[in-house]
Amino acid sequence: MPEADSVRILMQEQWSAVDSYVAGLLASHDSALNAALEASEAAGLPAIQVSPPQGKLLHLLARSIEARAILEFGTLGAYSTIWLGRALASDGRLVTLEANPAYAEVARENVSRAGLADVVDLRVGAALDLLPALHAEGVGAFDFTFIDADKENSPAYFAWALEHSRPGSLIVADNVVREGTLADAGSDDPKVQAQRQLHEMVAAEDRVRATTIQTVGGKGYDGFTIALVDP
Ligand code: SAH
Ligand code: DHB
Ligand code: MG
């Protein structure tokens, strides 16, 4: 095995060990979160949900602004949905959009088991197709948006979220650093180019203050963009 690969495996082991340590003390699972991951695995969903410490971060961010309306792009098995749903004020609501009907079915059960069926509004379809109805219904403004669906559309989701936010809202996008390829202007990966476009949009947007934080952990090397609307 090339040396760089062995080094990478050792680093990944350490990142995962630290994630497990932190999760054990600060982001521990109750039975509903465990059941959500077990049901997702049993149904063959890809294990690409946020890590426990990342789920806790989303929860803390939403709680710190006392979010009452949350929008999520990309539900998968509702693991992040549960972390975010638990941050809502008692009269809060969370809309989550998922393109894959089989994933959505698993998510619905996981949300019910977590006792969040009354606050989570799970909609099935490609997010860009679902947004006009959300707009027409006047759902929102959203206090917190989590962008975590198809990465090519993250800039479009950001633009929509911004138009459906209020001063003080947070918009968080996952998977923006992509093992460092974010810095590669010449990348021919459309997912990377989309994250670069997102950064250029955010930089040019007077209505937000933002940063990107690189992360390592159980899910490897990636990062979040965090934008505060019109503070
Ligand atoms: N937020 C989840 C992980 C989401 S993974 C968590 O952390 O627990 C990305 C999800 O986006 C997948 O379930 C995928 O089916 C969904 N997705 C892909 N394209 C989409 C689209 N156009 N609209 C809505 N969801 C989409
Ligand atoms: C992957 C990771 C994610 O966090 C996500 O939202 C989608 C895909 C991945 O590792 O493939
Ligand atoms: Mg993600």
Short mmCIF file of C-alpha atoms and ligand atoms in Angstrom, two decimals:
data_model
loop_
_atom_site.label_atom_id
_atom_site.label_comp_id
_atom_site.label_asym_id
_atom_site.label_seq_id
_atom_site.Cartn_x
_atom_site.Cartn_y
_atom_site.Cartn_z
CA MET A 1 0.00 0.00 0.00
CA PRO A 2 1.42 3.47 -0.85
CA GLU A 3 2.59 5.34 2.23
CA ALA A 4 0.13 8.20 1.75
CA ASP A 5 -2.75 5.71 1.91
CA SER A 6 -1.48 4.19 5.17
CA VAL A 7 -1.08 7.63 6.70
CA ARG A 8 -4.60 8.48 5.64
CA ILE A 9 -5.98 5.30 7.22
CA LEU A 10 -4.19 6.09 10.50
CA MET A 11 -5.54 9.65 10.48
CA GLN A 12 -9.06 8.42 9.76
CA GLU A 13 -8.82 5.96 12.68
CA GLN A 14 -7.85 8.81 14.98
CA TRP A 15 -10.59 11.12 13.70
CA SER A 16 -13.15 8.34 14.24
CA ALA A 17 -11.81 7.58 17.72
CA VAL A 18 -12.15 11.23 18.74
CA ASP A 19 -15.66 11.40 17.27
CA SER A 20 -16.59 8.31 19.32
CA TYR A 21 -15.08 9.86 22.46
CA VAL A 22 -16.94 13.14 21.96
CA ALA A 23 -20.16 11.37 21.02
CA GLY A 24 -19.95 9.21 24.14
CA LEU A 25 -19.78 12.20 26.44
CA LEU A 26 -21.50 15.06 24.63
CA ALA A 27 -23.59 13.76 21.72
CA SER A 28 -24.84 10.45 23.01
CA HIS A 29 -27.76 8.67 21.44
CA ASP A 30 -31.02 7.78 23.08
CA SER A 31 -33.06 4.81 21.86
CA ALA A 32 -34.81 6.80 19.10
CA LEU A 33 -31.53 7.91 17.49
CA ASN A 34 -30.13 4.38 17.77
CA ALA A 35 -33.30 2.95 16.28
CA ALA A 36 -33.18 5.47 13.43
CA LEU A 37 -29.67 4.35 12.44
CA GLU A 38 -30.54 0.67 12.86
CA ALA A 39 -33.66 0.95 10.73
CA SER A 40 -31.76 2.96 8.10
CA GLU A 41 -29.03 0.33 7.92
CA ALA A 42 -31.53 -2.53 7.81
CA ALA A 43 -33.32 -0.86 4.90
CA GLY A 44 -30.04 -0.44 3.01
CA LEU A 45 -29.81 3.35 3.18
CA PRO A 46 -26.27 4.71 2.65
CA ALA A 47 -24.64 5.68 5.97
CA ILE A 48 -23.99 9.28 4.92
CA GLN A 49 -25.90 11.03 7.70
CA VAL A 50 -24.12 13.66 9.78
CA SER A 51 -21.97 12.31 12.61
CA PRO A 52 -23.27 12.49 16.20
CA PRO A 53 -21.11 15.54 17.06
CA GLN A 54 -22.28 17.22 13.84
CA GLY A 55 -25.91 16.40 14.65
CA LYS A 56 -25.39 17.97 18.05
CA LEU A 57 -23.85 21.06 16.42
CA LEU A 58 -26.94 21.50 14.21
CA HIS A 59 -29.12 21.04 17.29
CA LEU A 60 -27.19 23.64 19.29
CA LEU A 61 -27.21 26.17 16.45
CA ALA A 62 -30.97 25.82 15.97
CA ARG A 63 -31.57 26.00 19.70
CA SER A 64 -29.34 29.00 20.19
CA ILE A 65 -31.56 31.06 17.90
CA GLU A 66 -34.76 29.53 19.34
CA ALA A 67 -35.74 28.30 15.90
CA ARG A 68 -39.48 27.81 15.36
CA ALA A 69 -39.37 27.00 11.65
CA ILE A 70 -36.68 24.78 10.16
CA LEU A 71 -36.16 23.72 6.54
CA GLU A 72 -34.01 20.73 5.59
CA PHE A 73 -32.91 19.71 2.10
CA GLY A 74 -32.14 15.97 2.08
CA THR A 75 -33.78 13.82 4.76
CA LEU A 76 -32.23 10.40 4.12
CA GLY A 77 -33.37 8.39 7.20
CA ALA A 78 -34.15 11.53 9.24
CA TYR A 79 -31.09 11.29 11.50
CA SER A 80 -30.27 15.01 11.18
CA THR A 81 -34.02 15.70 11.14
CA ILE A 82 -34.35 14.22 14.62
CA TRP A 83 -31.44 16.26 16.00
CA LEU A 84 -32.96 19.42 14.50
CA GLY A 85 -36.56 18.56 15.42
CA ARG A 86 -35.51 18.23 19.04
CA ALA A 87 -34.17 21.78 18.96
CA LEU A 88 -37.54 23.27 18.04
CA ALA A 89 -39.60 25.37 20.37
CA SER A 90 -42.82 23.56 21.41
CA ASP A 91 -44.90 25.24 18.70
CA GLY A 92 -42.19 24.72 16.09
CA ARG A 93 -42.28 23.05 12.71
CA LEU A 94 -39.68 21.37 10.51
CA VAL A 95 -40.11 20.86 6.77
CA THR A 96 -37.77 18.27 5.27
CA LEU A 97 -37.47 17.41 1.58
CA GLU A 98 -36.44 14.00 0.26
CA ALA A 99 -36.34 12.82 -3.36
CA ASN A 100 -36.16 9.08 -2.69
CA PRO A 101 -39.57 7.62 -1.69
CA ALA A 102 -38.00 4.50 -0.14
CA TYR A 103 -35.73 6.64 2.05
CA ALA A 104 -38.69 8.84 2.97
CA GLU A 105 -40.65 5.82 4.15
CA VAL A 106 -37.82 4.84 6.50
CA ALA A 107 -37.51 8.47 7.61
CA ARG A 108 -41.21 8.70 8.41
CA GLU A 109 -41.01 5.71 10.75
CA ASN A 110 -37.86 7.06 12.39
CA VAL A 111 -39.51 10.44 12.94
CA SER A 112 -42.59 8.79 14.48
CA ARG A 113 -40.49 6.65 16.77
CA ALA A 114 -38.75 9.83 17.95
CA GLY A 115 -42.12 11.37 18.81
CA LEU A 116 -41.73 14.08 16.19
CA ALA A 117 -44.49 13.12 13.74
CA ASP A 118 -46.55 16.17 14.68
CA VAL A 119 -43.78 18.68 14.06
CA VAL A 120 -42.02 17.18 11.04
CA ASP A 121 -43.54 17.82 7.62
CA LEU A 122 -41.74 15.36 5.31
CA ARG A 123 -42.29 16.01 1.61
CA VAL A 124 -41.25 13.57 -1.09
CA GLY A 125 -39.88 14.76 -4.41
CA ALA A 126 -36.97 16.59 -5.95
CA ALA A 127 -36.52 19.65 -3.76
CA LEU A 128 -36.60 22.12 -6.65
CA ASP A 129 -40.03 20.71 -7.61
CA LEU A 130 -41.35 20.98 -4.04
CA LEU A 131 -40.28 24.56 -3.39
CA PRO A 132 -43.00 26.35 -5.42
CA ALA A 133 -45.73 24.73 -3.30
CA LEU A 134 -43.91 25.66 -0.09
CA HIS A 135 -43.70 29.23 -1.34
CA ALA A 136 -47.38 29.29 -2.36
CA GLU A 137 -48.43 27.96 1.04
CA GLY A 138 -46.50 30.74 2.71
CA VAL A 139 -44.59 28.25 4.89
CA GLY A 140 -41.73 30.05 6.64
CA ALA A 141 -39.92 32.38 6.95
CA PHE A 142 -37.46 29.74 8.12
CA ASP A 143 -35.25 30.49 11.09
CA PHE A 144 -32.83 27.71 10.23
CA THR A 145 -32.11 25.92 6.95
CA PHE A 146 -29.91 22.84 6.57
CA ILE A 147 -28.78 22.21 2.99
CA ASP A 148 -27.74 18.56 2.61
CA ALA A 149 -29.31 17.09 -0.55
CA ASP A 150 -27.83 16.81 -4.08
CA LYS A 151 -24.66 18.88 -3.90
CA GLU A 152 -24.94 20.30 -7.43
CA ASN A 153 -28.03 22.22 -6.32
CA SER A 154 -26.67 23.64 -3.07
CA PRO A 155 -26.34 27.14 -4.61
CA ALA A 156 -29.96 27.06 -5.80
CA TYR A 157 -31.13 25.86 -2.37
CA PHE A 158 -29.12 28.60 -0.70
CA ALA A 159 -30.70 31.25 -2.94
CA TRP A 160 -34.21 29.98 -2.15
CA ALA A 161 -33.49 29.69 1.56
CA LEU A 162 -32.20 33.24 1.66
CA GLU A 163 -35.41 34.55 0.10
CA HIS A 164 -37.38 32.60 2.72
CA SER A 165 -35.38 33.66 5.76
CA ARG A 166 -35.61 36.59 8.18
CA PRO A 167 -32.92 38.74 9.78
CA GLY A 168 -31.21 36.46 12.28
CA SER A 169 -31.87 33.23 10.38
CA LEU A 170 -29.07 30.72 9.92
CA ILE A 171 -28.37 28.76 6.75
CA VAL A 172 -25.97 25.83 7.05
CA ALA A 173 -24.69 23.81 4.08
CA ASP A 174 -23.04 20.40 4.49
CA ASN A 175 -20.26 18.79 2.45
CA VAL A 176 -18.76 21.97 1.07
CA VAL A 177 -15.04 21.15 1.59
CA ARG A 178 -15.06 17.72 -0.07
CA GLU A 179 -11.64 16.45 1.10
CA GLY A 180 -10.08 19.81 0.35
CA THR A 181 -11.07 19.88 -3.31
CA LEU A 182 -13.01 23.09 -2.57
CA ALA A 183 -9.72 24.95 -3.10
CA ASP A 184 -9.15 23.37 -6.52
CA ALA A 185 -10.31 25.96 -9.06
CA GLY A 186 -9.64 23.55 -11.91
CA SER A 187 -11.69 20.67 -10.51
CA ASP A 188 -13.89 19.02 -13.14
CA ASP A 189 -16.21 17.62 -10.43
CA PRO A 190 -19.58 19.41 -10.70
CA LYS A 191 -20.13 18.91 -6.94
CA VAL A 192 -16.90 20.80 -6.23
CA GLN A 193 -17.72 23.53 -8.74
CA ALA A 194 -21.14 23.91 -7.10
CA GLN A 195 -19.53 24.46 -3.67
CA ARG A 196 -17.22 27.07 -5.22
CA GLN A 197 -20.23 28.76 -6.78
CA LEU A 198 -21.96 28.70 -3.38
CA HIS A 199 -18.96 30.43 -1.82
CA GLU A 200 -18.87 33.08 -4.53
CA MET A 201 -22.61 33.70 -4.10
CA VAL A 202 -22.26 34.03 -0.34
CA ALA A 203 -19.25 36.33 -0.68
CA ALA A 204 -21.16 38.62 -3.05
CA GLU A 205 -24.35 38.62 -0.97
CA ASP A 206 -24.80 41.72 1.20
CA ARG A 207 -27.59 40.08 3.20
CA VAL A 208 -25.42 37.43 4.90
CA ARG A 209 -22.33 37.12 7.07
CA ALA A 210 -20.74 33.72 6.67
CA THR A 211 -17.80 31.42 7.14
CA THR A 212 -16.77 27.88 6.25
CA ILE A 213 -15.36 25.52 8.84
CA GLN A 214 -13.40 22.44 7.80
CA THR A 215 -14.18 19.31 9.75
CA VAL A 216 -12.56 15.92 10.31
CA GLY A 217 -14.23 13.01 12.05
CA GLY A 218 -15.95 9.72 11.45
CA LYS A 219 -17.09 10.94 8.03
CA GLY A 220 -13.60 11.92 6.90
CA TYR A 221 -12.53 15.42 5.85
CA ASP A 222 -15.28 17.84 4.87
CA GLY A 223 -16.89 21.01 6.17
CA PHE A 224 -19.86 23.28 6.69
CA THR A 225 -20.69 26.75 5.43
CA ILE A 226 -22.60 28.72 8.07
CA ALA A 227 -24.38 31.92 7.04
CA LEU A 228 -26.21 34.40 9.28
CA VAL A 229 -28.87 36.45 7.49
CA ASP A 230 -28.90 40.23 7.77
CA PRO A 231 -27.74 40.51 11.37
N1 SAH B 1 -29.46 15.15 6.11
C1 SAH B 1 -29.27 13.70 6.21
C2 SAH B 1 -28.41 13.17 5.09
C3 SAH B 1 -28.89 13.49 3.71
S1 SAH B 1 -28.03 12.57 2.46
C4 SAH B 1 -28.62 13.40 7.55
O1 SAH B 1 -27.57 14.02 7.83
O2 SAH B 1 -29.11 12.56 8.30
C5 SAH B 1 -28.64 13.37 1.04
C6 SAH B 1 -30.10 13.05 0.75
O3 SAH B 1 -30.56 13.93 -0.27
C7 SAH B 1 -30.34 11.62 0.25
O4 SAH B 1 -31.31 10.99 1.02
C8 SAH B 1 -30.85 11.82 -1.18
O5 SAH B 1 -31.83 10.88 -1.59
C9 SAH B 1 -31.45 13.21 -1.08
N2 SAH B 1 -31.59 13.91 -2.36
C10 SAH B 1 -30.79 13.79 -3.46
N3 SAH B 1 -31.22 14.60 -4.43
C11 SAH B 1 -32.29 15.25 -3.94
C12 SAH B 1 -33.18 16.23 -4.47
N4 SAH B 1 -33.04 16.70 -5.72
N5 SAH B 1 -34.18 16.68 -3.69
C13 SAH B 1 -34.33 16.22 -2.43
N6 SAH B 1 -33.53 15.29 -1.88
C14 SAH B 1 -32.53 14.82 -2.62
C1 DHB B 2 -22.02 11.91 1.32
C2 DHB B 2 -21.93 12.56 2.54
C3 DHB B 2 -22.91 13.44 2.92
O1 DHB B 2 -22.85 14.11 4.12
C4 DHB B 2 -23.97 13.69 2.09
O2 DHB B 2 -24.89 14.59 2.50
C5 DHB B 2 -24.08 13.06 0.86
C6 DHB B 2 -23.10 12.15 0.48
C7 DHB B 2 -20.97 10.95 0.92
O3 DHB B 2 -20.04 10.75 1.70
O4 DHB B 2 -21.08 10.39 -0.17
MG MG B 3 -24.26 15.70 4.19
#
